[in-house]
Short mmCIF file of C-alpha atoms and ligand atoms in Angstrom, two decimals:
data_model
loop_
_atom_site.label_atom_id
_atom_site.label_comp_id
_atom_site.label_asym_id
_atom_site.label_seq_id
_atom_site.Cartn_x
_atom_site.Cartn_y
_atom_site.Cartn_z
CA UNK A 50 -8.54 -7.66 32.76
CA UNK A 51 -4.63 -6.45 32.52
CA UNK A 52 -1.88 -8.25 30.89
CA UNK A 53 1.67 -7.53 31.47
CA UNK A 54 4.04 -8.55 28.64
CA UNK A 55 7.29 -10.40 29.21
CA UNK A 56 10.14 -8.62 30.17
CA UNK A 57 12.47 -6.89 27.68
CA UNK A 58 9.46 -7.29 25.07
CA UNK A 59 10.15 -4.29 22.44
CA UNK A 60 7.98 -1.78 21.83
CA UNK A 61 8.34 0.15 18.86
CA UNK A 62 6.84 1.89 15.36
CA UNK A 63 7.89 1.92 11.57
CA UNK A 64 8.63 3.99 8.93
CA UNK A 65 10.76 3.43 6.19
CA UNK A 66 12.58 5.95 3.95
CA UNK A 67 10.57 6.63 0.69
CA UNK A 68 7.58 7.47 2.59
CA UNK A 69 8.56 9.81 4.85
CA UNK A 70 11.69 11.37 4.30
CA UNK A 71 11.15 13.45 1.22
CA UNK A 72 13.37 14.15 -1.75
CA UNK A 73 14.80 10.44 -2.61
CA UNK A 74 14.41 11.23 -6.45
CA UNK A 75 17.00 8.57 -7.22
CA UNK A 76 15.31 5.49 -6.97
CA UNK A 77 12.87 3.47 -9.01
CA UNK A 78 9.70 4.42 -6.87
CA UNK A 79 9.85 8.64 -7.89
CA UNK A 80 10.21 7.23 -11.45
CA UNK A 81 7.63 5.11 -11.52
CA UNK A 82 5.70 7.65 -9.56
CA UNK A 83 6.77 10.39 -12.34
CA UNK A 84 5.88 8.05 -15.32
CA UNK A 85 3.09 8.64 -17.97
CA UNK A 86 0.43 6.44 -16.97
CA UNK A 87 1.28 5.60 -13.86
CA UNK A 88 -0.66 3.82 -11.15
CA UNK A 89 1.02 5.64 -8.31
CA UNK A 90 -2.35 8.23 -7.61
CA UNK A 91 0.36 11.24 -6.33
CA UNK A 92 4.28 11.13 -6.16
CA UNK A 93 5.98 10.89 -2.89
CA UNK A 94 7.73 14.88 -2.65
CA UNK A 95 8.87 16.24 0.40
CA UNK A 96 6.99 13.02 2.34
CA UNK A 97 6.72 14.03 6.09
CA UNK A 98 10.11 15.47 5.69
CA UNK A 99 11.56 13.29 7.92
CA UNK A 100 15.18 13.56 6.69
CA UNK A 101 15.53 16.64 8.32
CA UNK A 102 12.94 16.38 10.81
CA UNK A 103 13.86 12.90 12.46
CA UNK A 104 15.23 14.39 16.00
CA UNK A 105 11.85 16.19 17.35
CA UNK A 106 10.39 13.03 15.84
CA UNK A 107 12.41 10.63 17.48
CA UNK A 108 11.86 12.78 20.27
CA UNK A 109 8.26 12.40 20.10
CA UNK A 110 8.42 9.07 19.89
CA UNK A 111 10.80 8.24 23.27
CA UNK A 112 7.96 10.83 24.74
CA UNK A 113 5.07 8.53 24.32
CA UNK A 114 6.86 5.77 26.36
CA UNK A 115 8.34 3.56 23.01
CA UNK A 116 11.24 1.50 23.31
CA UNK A 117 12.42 1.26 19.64
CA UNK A 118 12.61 2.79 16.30
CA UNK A 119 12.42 0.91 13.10
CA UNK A 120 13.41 3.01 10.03
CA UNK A 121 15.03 2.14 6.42
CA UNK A 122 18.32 3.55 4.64
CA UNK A 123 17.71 5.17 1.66
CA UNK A 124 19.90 2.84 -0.78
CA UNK A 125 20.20 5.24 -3.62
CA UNK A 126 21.32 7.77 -1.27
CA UNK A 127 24.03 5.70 0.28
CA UNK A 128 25.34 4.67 -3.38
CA UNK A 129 23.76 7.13 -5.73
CA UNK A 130 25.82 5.12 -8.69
CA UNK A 131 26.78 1.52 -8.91
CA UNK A 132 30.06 1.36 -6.79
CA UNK A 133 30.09 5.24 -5.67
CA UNK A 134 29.25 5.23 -1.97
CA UNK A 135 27.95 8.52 0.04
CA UNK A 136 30.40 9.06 2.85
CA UNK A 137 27.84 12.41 3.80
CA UNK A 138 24.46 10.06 3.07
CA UNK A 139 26.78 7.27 5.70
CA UNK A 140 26.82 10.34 8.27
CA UNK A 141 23.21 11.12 8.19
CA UNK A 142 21.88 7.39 8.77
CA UNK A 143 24.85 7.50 11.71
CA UNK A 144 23.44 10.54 13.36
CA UNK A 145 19.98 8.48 13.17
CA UNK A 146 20.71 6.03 15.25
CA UNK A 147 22.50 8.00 17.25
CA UNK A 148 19.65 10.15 18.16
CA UNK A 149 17.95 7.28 18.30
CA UNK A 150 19.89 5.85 20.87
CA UNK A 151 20.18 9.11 22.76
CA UNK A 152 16.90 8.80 23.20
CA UNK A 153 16.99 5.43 25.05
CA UNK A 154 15.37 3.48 22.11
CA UNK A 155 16.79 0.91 20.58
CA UNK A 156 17.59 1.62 16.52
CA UNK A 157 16.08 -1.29 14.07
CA UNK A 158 18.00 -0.76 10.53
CA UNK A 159 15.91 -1.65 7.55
CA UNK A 160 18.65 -2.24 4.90
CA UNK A 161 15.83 -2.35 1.83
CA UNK A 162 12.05 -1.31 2.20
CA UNK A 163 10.70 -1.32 -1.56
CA UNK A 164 12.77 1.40 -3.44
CA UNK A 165 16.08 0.23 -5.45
CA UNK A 166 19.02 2.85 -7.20
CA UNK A 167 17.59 3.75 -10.51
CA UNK A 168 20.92 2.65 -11.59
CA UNK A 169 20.56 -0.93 -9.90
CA UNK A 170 17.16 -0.81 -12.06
CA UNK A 171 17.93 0.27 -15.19
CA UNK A 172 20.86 -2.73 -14.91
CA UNK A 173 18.77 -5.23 -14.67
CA UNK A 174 16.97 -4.90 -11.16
CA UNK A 175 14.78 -7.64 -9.25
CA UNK A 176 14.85 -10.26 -12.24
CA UNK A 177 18.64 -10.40 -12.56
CA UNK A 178 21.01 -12.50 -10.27
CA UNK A 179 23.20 -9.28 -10.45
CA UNK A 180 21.25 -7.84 -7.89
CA UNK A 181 22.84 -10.03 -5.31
CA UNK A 182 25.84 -9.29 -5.10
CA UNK A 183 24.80 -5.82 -5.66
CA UNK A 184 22.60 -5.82 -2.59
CA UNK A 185 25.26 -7.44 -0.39
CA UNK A 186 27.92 -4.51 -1.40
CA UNK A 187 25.98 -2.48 -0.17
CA UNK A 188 24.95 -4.30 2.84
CA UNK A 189 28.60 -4.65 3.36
CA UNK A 190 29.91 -0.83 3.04
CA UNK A 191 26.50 0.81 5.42
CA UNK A 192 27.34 -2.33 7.85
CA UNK A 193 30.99 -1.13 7.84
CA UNK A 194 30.23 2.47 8.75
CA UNK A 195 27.01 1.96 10.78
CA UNK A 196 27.29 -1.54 12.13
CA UNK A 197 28.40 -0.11 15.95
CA UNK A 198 25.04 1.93 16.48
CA UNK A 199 22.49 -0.55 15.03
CA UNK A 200 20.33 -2.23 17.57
CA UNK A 201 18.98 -4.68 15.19
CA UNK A 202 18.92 -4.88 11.58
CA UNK A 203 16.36 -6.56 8.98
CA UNK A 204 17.42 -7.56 5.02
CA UNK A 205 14.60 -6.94 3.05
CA UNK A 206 11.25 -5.80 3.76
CA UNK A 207 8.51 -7.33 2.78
CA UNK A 208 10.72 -9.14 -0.69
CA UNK A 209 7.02 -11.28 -1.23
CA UNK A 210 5.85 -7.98 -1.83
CA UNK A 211 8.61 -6.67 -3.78
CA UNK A 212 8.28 -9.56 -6.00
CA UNK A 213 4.32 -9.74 -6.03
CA UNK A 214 3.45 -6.34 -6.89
CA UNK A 215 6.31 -5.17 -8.99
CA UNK A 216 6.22 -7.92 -11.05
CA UNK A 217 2.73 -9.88 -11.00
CA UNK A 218 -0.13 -7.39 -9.63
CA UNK A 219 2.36 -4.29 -11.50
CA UNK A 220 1.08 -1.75 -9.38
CA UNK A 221 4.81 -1.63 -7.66
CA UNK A 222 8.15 -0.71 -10.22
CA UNK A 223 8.76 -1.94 -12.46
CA UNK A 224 4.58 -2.28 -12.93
CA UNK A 225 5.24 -5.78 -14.81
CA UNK A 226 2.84 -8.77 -14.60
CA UNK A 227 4.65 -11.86 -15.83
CA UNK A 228 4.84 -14.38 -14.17
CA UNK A 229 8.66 -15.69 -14.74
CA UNK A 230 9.63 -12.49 -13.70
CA UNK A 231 7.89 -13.14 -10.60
CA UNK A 232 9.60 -16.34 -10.41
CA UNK A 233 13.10 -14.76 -10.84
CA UNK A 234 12.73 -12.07 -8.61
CA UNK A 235 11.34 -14.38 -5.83
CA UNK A 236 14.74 -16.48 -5.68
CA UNK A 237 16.85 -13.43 -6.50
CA UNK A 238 15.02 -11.86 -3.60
CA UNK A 239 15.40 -15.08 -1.45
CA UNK A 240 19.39 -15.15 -2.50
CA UNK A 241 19.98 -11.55 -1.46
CA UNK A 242 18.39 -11.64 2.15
CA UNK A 243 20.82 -14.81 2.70
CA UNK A 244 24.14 -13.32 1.21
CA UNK A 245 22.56 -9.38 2.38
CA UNK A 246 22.73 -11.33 5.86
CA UNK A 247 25.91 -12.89 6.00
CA UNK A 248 26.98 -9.30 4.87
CA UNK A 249 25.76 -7.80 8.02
CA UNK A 250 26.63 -10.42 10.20
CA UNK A 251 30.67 -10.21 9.20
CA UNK A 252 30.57 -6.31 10.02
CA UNK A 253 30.99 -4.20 13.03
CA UNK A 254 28.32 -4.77 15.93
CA UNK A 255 26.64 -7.77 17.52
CA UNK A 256 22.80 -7.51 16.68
CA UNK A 257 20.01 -9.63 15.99
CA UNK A 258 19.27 -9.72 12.69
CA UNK A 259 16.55 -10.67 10.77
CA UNK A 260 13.78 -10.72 7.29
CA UNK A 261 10.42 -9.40 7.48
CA UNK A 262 7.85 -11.32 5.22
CA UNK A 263 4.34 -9.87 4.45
CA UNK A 264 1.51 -12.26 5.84
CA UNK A 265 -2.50 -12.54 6.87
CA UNK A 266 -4.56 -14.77 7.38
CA UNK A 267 -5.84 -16.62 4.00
CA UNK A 268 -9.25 -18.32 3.61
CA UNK A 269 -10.47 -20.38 0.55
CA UNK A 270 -14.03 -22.44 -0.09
CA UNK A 271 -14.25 -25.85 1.16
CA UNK A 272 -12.44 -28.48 -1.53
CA UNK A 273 -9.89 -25.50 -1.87
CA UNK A 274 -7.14 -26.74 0.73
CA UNK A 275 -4.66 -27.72 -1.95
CA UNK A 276 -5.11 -24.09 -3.72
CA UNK A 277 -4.90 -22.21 -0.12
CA UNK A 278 -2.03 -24.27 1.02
CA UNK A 279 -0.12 -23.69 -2.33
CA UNK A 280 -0.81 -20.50 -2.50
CA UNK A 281 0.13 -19.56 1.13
CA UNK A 282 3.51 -21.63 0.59
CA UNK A 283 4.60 -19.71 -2.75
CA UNK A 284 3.41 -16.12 -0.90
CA UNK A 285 4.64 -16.51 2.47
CA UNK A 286 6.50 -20.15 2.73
CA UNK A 287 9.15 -20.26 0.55
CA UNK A 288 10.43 -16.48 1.91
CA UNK A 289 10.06 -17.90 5.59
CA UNK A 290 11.77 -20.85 4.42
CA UNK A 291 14.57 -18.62 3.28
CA UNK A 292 14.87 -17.05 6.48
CA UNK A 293 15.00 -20.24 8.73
CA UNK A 294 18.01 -19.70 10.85
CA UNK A 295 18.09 -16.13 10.99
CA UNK A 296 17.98 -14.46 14.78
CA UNK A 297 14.68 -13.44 14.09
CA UNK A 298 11.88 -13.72 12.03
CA UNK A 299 9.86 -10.37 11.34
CA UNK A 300 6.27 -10.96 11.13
CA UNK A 301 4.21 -7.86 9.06
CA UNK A 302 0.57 -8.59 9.02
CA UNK A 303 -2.67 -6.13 8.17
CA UNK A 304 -5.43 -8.27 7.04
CA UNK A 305 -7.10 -11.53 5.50
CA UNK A 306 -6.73 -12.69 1.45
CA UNK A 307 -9.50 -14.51 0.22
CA UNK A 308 -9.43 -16.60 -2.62
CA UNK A 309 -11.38 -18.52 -4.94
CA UNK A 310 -11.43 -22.43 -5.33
CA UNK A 311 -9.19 -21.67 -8.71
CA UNK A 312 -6.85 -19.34 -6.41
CA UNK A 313 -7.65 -16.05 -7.11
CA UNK A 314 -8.38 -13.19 -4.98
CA UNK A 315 -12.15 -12.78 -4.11
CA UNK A 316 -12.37 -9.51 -1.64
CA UNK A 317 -14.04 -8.95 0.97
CA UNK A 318 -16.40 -11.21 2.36
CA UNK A 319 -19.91 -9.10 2.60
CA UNK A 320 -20.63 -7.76 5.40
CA UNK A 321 -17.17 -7.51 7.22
CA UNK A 322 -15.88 -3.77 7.29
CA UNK A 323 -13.45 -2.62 4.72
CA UNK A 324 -10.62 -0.30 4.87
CA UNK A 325 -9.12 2.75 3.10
CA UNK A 326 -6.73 -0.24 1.97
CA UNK A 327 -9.22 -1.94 -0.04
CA UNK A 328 -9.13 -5.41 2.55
CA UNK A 329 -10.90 -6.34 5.30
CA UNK A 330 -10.49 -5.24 9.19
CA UNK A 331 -8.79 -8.29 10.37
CA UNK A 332 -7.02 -7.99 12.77
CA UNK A 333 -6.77 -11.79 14.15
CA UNK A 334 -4.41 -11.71 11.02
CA UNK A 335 -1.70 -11.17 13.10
CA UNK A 336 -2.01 -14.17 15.01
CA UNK A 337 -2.37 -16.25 12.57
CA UNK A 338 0.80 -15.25 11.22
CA UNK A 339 2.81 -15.34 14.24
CA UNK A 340 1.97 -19.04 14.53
CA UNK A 341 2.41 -19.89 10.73
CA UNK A 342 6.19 -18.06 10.84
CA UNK A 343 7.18 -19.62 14.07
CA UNK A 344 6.13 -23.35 12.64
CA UNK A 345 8.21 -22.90 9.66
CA UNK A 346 11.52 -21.18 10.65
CA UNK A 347 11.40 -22.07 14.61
CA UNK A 348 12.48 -18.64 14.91
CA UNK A 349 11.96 -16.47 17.71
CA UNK A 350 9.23 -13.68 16.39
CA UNK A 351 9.29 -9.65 16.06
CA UNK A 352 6.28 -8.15 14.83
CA UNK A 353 7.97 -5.86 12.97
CA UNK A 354 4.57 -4.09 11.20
CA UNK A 355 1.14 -4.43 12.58
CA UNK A 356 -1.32 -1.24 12.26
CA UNK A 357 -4.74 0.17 10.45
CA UNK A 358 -5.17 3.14 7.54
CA UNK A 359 -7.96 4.80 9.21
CA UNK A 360 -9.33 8.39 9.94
CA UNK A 361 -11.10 6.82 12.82
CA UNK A 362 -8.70 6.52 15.99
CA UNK A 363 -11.01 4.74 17.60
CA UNK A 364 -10.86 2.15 15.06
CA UNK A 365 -7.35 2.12 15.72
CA UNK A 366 -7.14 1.36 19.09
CA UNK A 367 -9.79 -1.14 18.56
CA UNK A 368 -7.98 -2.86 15.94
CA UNK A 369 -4.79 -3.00 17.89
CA UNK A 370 -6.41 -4.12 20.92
CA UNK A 371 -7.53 -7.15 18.98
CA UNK A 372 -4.25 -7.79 17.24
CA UNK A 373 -2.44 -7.57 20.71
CA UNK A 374 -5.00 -9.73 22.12
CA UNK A 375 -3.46 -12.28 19.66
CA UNK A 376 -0.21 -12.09 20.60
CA UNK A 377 -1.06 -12.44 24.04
CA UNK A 378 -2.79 -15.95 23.00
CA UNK A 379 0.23 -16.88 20.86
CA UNK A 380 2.53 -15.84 23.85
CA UNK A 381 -0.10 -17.55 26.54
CA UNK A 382 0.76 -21.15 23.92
CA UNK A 383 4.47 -20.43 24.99
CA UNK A 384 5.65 -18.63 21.14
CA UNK A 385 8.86 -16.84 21.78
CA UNK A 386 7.51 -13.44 20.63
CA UNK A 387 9.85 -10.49 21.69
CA UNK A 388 8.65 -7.22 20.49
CA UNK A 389 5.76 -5.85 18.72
CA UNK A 390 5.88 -2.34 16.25
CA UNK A 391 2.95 -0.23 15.11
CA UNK A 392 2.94 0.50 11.46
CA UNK A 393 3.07 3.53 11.45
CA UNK A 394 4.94 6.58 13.55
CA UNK A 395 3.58 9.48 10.98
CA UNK A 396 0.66 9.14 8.45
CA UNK A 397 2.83 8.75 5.31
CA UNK A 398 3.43 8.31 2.12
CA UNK A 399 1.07 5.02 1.24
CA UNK A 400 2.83 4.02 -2.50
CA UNK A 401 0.69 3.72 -5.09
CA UNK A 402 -2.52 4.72 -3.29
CA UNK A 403 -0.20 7.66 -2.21
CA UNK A 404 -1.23 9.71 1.17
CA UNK A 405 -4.56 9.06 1.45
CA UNK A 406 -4.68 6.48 3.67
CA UNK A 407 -3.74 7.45 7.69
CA UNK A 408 -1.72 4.66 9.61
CA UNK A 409 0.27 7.11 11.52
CA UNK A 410 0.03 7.68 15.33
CA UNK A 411 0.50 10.84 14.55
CA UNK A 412 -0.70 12.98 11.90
CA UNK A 413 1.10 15.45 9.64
CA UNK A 414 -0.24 18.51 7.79
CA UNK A 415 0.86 18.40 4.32
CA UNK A 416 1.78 21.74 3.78
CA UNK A 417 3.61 22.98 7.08
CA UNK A 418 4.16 19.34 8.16
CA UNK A 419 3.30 20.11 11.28
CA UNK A 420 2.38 16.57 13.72
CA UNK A 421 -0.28 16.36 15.35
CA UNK A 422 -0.42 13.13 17.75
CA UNK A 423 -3.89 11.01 17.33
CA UNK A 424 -5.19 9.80 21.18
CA UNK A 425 -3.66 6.49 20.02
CA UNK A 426 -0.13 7.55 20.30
CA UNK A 427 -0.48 8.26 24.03
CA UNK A 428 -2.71 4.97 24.24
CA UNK A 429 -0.01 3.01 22.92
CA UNK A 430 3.04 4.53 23.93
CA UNK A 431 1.17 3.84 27.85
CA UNK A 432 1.03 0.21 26.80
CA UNK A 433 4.54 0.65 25.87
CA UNK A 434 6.10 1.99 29.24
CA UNK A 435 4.16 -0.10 31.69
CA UNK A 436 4.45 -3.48 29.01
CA UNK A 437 1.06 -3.83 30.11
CA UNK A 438 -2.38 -4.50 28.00
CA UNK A 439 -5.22 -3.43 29.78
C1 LIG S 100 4.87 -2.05 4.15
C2 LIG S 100 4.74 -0.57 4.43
C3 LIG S 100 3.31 -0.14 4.15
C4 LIG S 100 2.41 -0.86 5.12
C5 LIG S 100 0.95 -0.48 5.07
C6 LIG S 100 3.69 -2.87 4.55
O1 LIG S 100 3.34 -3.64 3.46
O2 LIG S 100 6.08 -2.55 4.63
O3 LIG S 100 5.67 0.11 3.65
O4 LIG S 100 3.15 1.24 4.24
O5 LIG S 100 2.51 -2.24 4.90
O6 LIG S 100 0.35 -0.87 3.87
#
C-alpha cells in the first residue's frame, strides 16, 4: 500500500539552538545546568557544534531529499544584555537561512525554544509581565534584520512546557514548583506569543507564522472525564486557545500522559514499551493531537516535532511509520495538515536528561563530532522527495 501526500506538503527536521550549537553560556539553561544540585544529569558544552558546523549539515540534510529546516535563534546571543543587540550574532542567524535557502529548503525560524538571557532571568523572567514586552523587542529587532530570508517563523516553542517544567515539575530553570508561578508564567507566556506575533508580522517578509504547543494523547480511569478534560484544557487548551488565529498551528507530539482519577500522572501502563524518555511508545499520539489542535483553533496544522529517543533505528522507522499513518487518517477526514518535521536532525543535547537519549537521524560522536547518518535518514528523507508513504 503507497500513499502520496498532498502537494506542497513540507517535509522537514528540528533542532533548536541550546542543544546543538554549543557554547550559549549566556542563558538560563548553562546556569541551571552549572548549578549545585542540579537536575540537569550533564551540561550542554560544545552540543553538536552546530554553530559552526550548520552548512555540511544543512547540506546533509537537502541530501536526504528534505524540504525544510526548522532551527531556533539563540536569544541571549542576539541581545547578550537587556537592550544591547548583536549586529555579528544578527549576521550569523542571516547566513543560516541563507544556506538554508541555498540549499532549496525552506528556513522555519524558532524565535524562543526553552533558554531565556540570564539577564531577562535574573529580572524577573517567566513570572513577570516584563517579559512581554521584552520578548516582543526582541522579536521586533531579529524580524527587522532577518525577516526577508525566513520561510516561516514560530513564537514560542513548546511555552506549556516552559511553564510546566520550569515552574511546576522544576526540572526546567528556574527548577521551581509553585503553582502561582505556573499560573503567571502560563498567561505571561500566552501574552508574549500574541504581542511576539504581531511583532513579526509588522516586519520585513510575508511568512506564515505560527506557536507550537506540546501535546499527546491523555487517558484517565472511567468517572475521570472531568479531571482528563480539565487537565488537557489547562496543558494544551488554553495555549491553543491563545494561538487561534495564527497562520498556523504547530502541533509537537511524542507520547501518551496517563493520569489518575485525582489527576496525577500514573506512567506507563504495564506492559506497553517504554522509552529512554521515561513514557510510553505512542505514537497514535500524534493523531490525536492533530485533531484536538485543529478543533480548537480551526487552524491549518504543521507538525512541527514528531520523533523517538531510541538506539534502535528500527524502532524509529517503526514509530514514524505509525505516526505518519495518523496523519494520513487525519488528512484522509479532510484536516488541512501541510507539513510534517522529524524531531530530530542530530542526536542532541536532551536538557535535563542531557545526551543520552538518541532522536537524531543522524548520529554524532561526542568527541570529534563527527555524523554518522542512521538508515532512517535515507528512509525518511525518500519519503520526503517522492511525498510518498509506502
Ligand atoms: C522539545 C525539544 C525536545 C523534544 C524531545 C520537545 O519537547 O521542543 O526541545 O528535545 O521534545 O523531547
Amino acid at each position: 500500500m503507497s500513499f502520496t501526500f498532498p502537494n506542497g506538503f513540507v517535509w522537514g527536521t528540528a533542532t533548536a539552538a541550546h542543544q546543538v550549537e554549543g557554547g550559549t553560556w549566556n542563558n538560563d539553561w548553562w546556569e541551571f545546568e552549572h548549578a549545585p544540585g542540579s537536575p540537569a544529569v550533564e551540561p550542554a558544552g560544545d552540543a553538536c557544534d552546530h554553530f559552526w558546523r550548520y552548512p555540511s549539515d544543512i547540506a546533509m540534510l537537502a541530501d536526504f531529499g528534505f524540504g525544510a529546516y526548522r532551527f531556533s535563534l539563540e536569544w541571549s546571543r542576539i541581545e547578550p544584555d537587556e537592550g544591547e543587540f548583536s549586529r555579528s550574532a544578527l549576521d550569523h542567524y542571516r547566513r543560516m537561512c541563507a544556506t538554508t535557502r541555498e540549499a532549496g529548503l525552506i528556513p522555519v525560524v524558532t524565535f524562543h525554544h526553552f533558554t531565556t538571557p540570564r539577564w531577562a532571568v535574573t529580572n524577573g523572567g517567566w513570572t513577570d509581565p516584563a517579559i512581554v514586552d521584552r520578548f516582543a523587542r526582541f522579536c521586533e529587532v531579529a524580524v527587522a534584520a532577518l525577516g526577508d530570508d525566513i520561510g516561516m517563523a514560530c513564537t514560542i516553542n513548546e511555552p506549556n512546557i516552559v511553564s510546566l517544567m520550569g515552574h511546576m515539575v522544576g526540572v526546567f530553570p528556574p527548577g521551581h514548583s509553585d503553582l502561582g508561578e505556573y499560573a503567571a508564567a502560563n498567561e505571561n507566556l500566552k501574552a508574549a506569543h500574541r504581542k511576539g506575533y504581531d511583532a513579526i508580522k509588522s516586519g520585513p517578509g510575508d511568512f506564515p507564522v505560527g506557536s507550537c504547543v506540546a501535546m499527546g494523547d491523555w487517558w484517565a480511569p472511567d468517572g475521570a472525564e472531568g479531571v482528563l478534560a480539565q487537565t488537557r484544557e489547562m496543558h494544551e487548551g488554553q495555549h491553543l486557545a491563545a494561538a487561534a488565529g495564527d497562520d498556523f498551528i504547530g502541533v509537537q507530539a511524542y507520547s501518551r500522559t496517563r493520569l489518575s482519577a485525582e489527576g496525577l500522572p500514573e506512567g506507563p501502563e504495564p506492559g506497553i514499551e517504554v522509552l529512554d524518555m521515561g513514557y510510553e511508545y505512542w505514537p497514535n499520539a500524534l493523531e490525536v493531537s492533530i485533531r484536538y489542535a485543529a478543533d480548537v483553533t480551526a487552524s491549518p496544522v504543521y507538525v512541527t516535532e514528531n520523533g523517538i529517543g531510541t538506539t534502535d533505528d528500527a524502532q524509529r522507522i517503526r514509530y514514524v511509520t505509525d505516526a505518519l499513518g495518523g496523519v494520513r487518517r487525519c488528512l484522509d477526514d479532510g484536516l488541512d495538515v501541510r507539513g510534517y518535521f522529524y524531531w530530530s536532525l542530530l542526536d542532541n543535547f536532551e536538557w535535563v536528561l542531557g545526551y543520552r537519549p538518541r532522536f537524531g537521524l543522524v548520529g554524532v560522536d561526542r568527541v570529534t563530532q563527527v555524523r554518522t547518518p542512521k538508515p532512517s535518514a535515507a528512509w525518511l528523507g525518500e519519503i520526503a522527495r517522492t511525498n510518498t508513504l509506502e
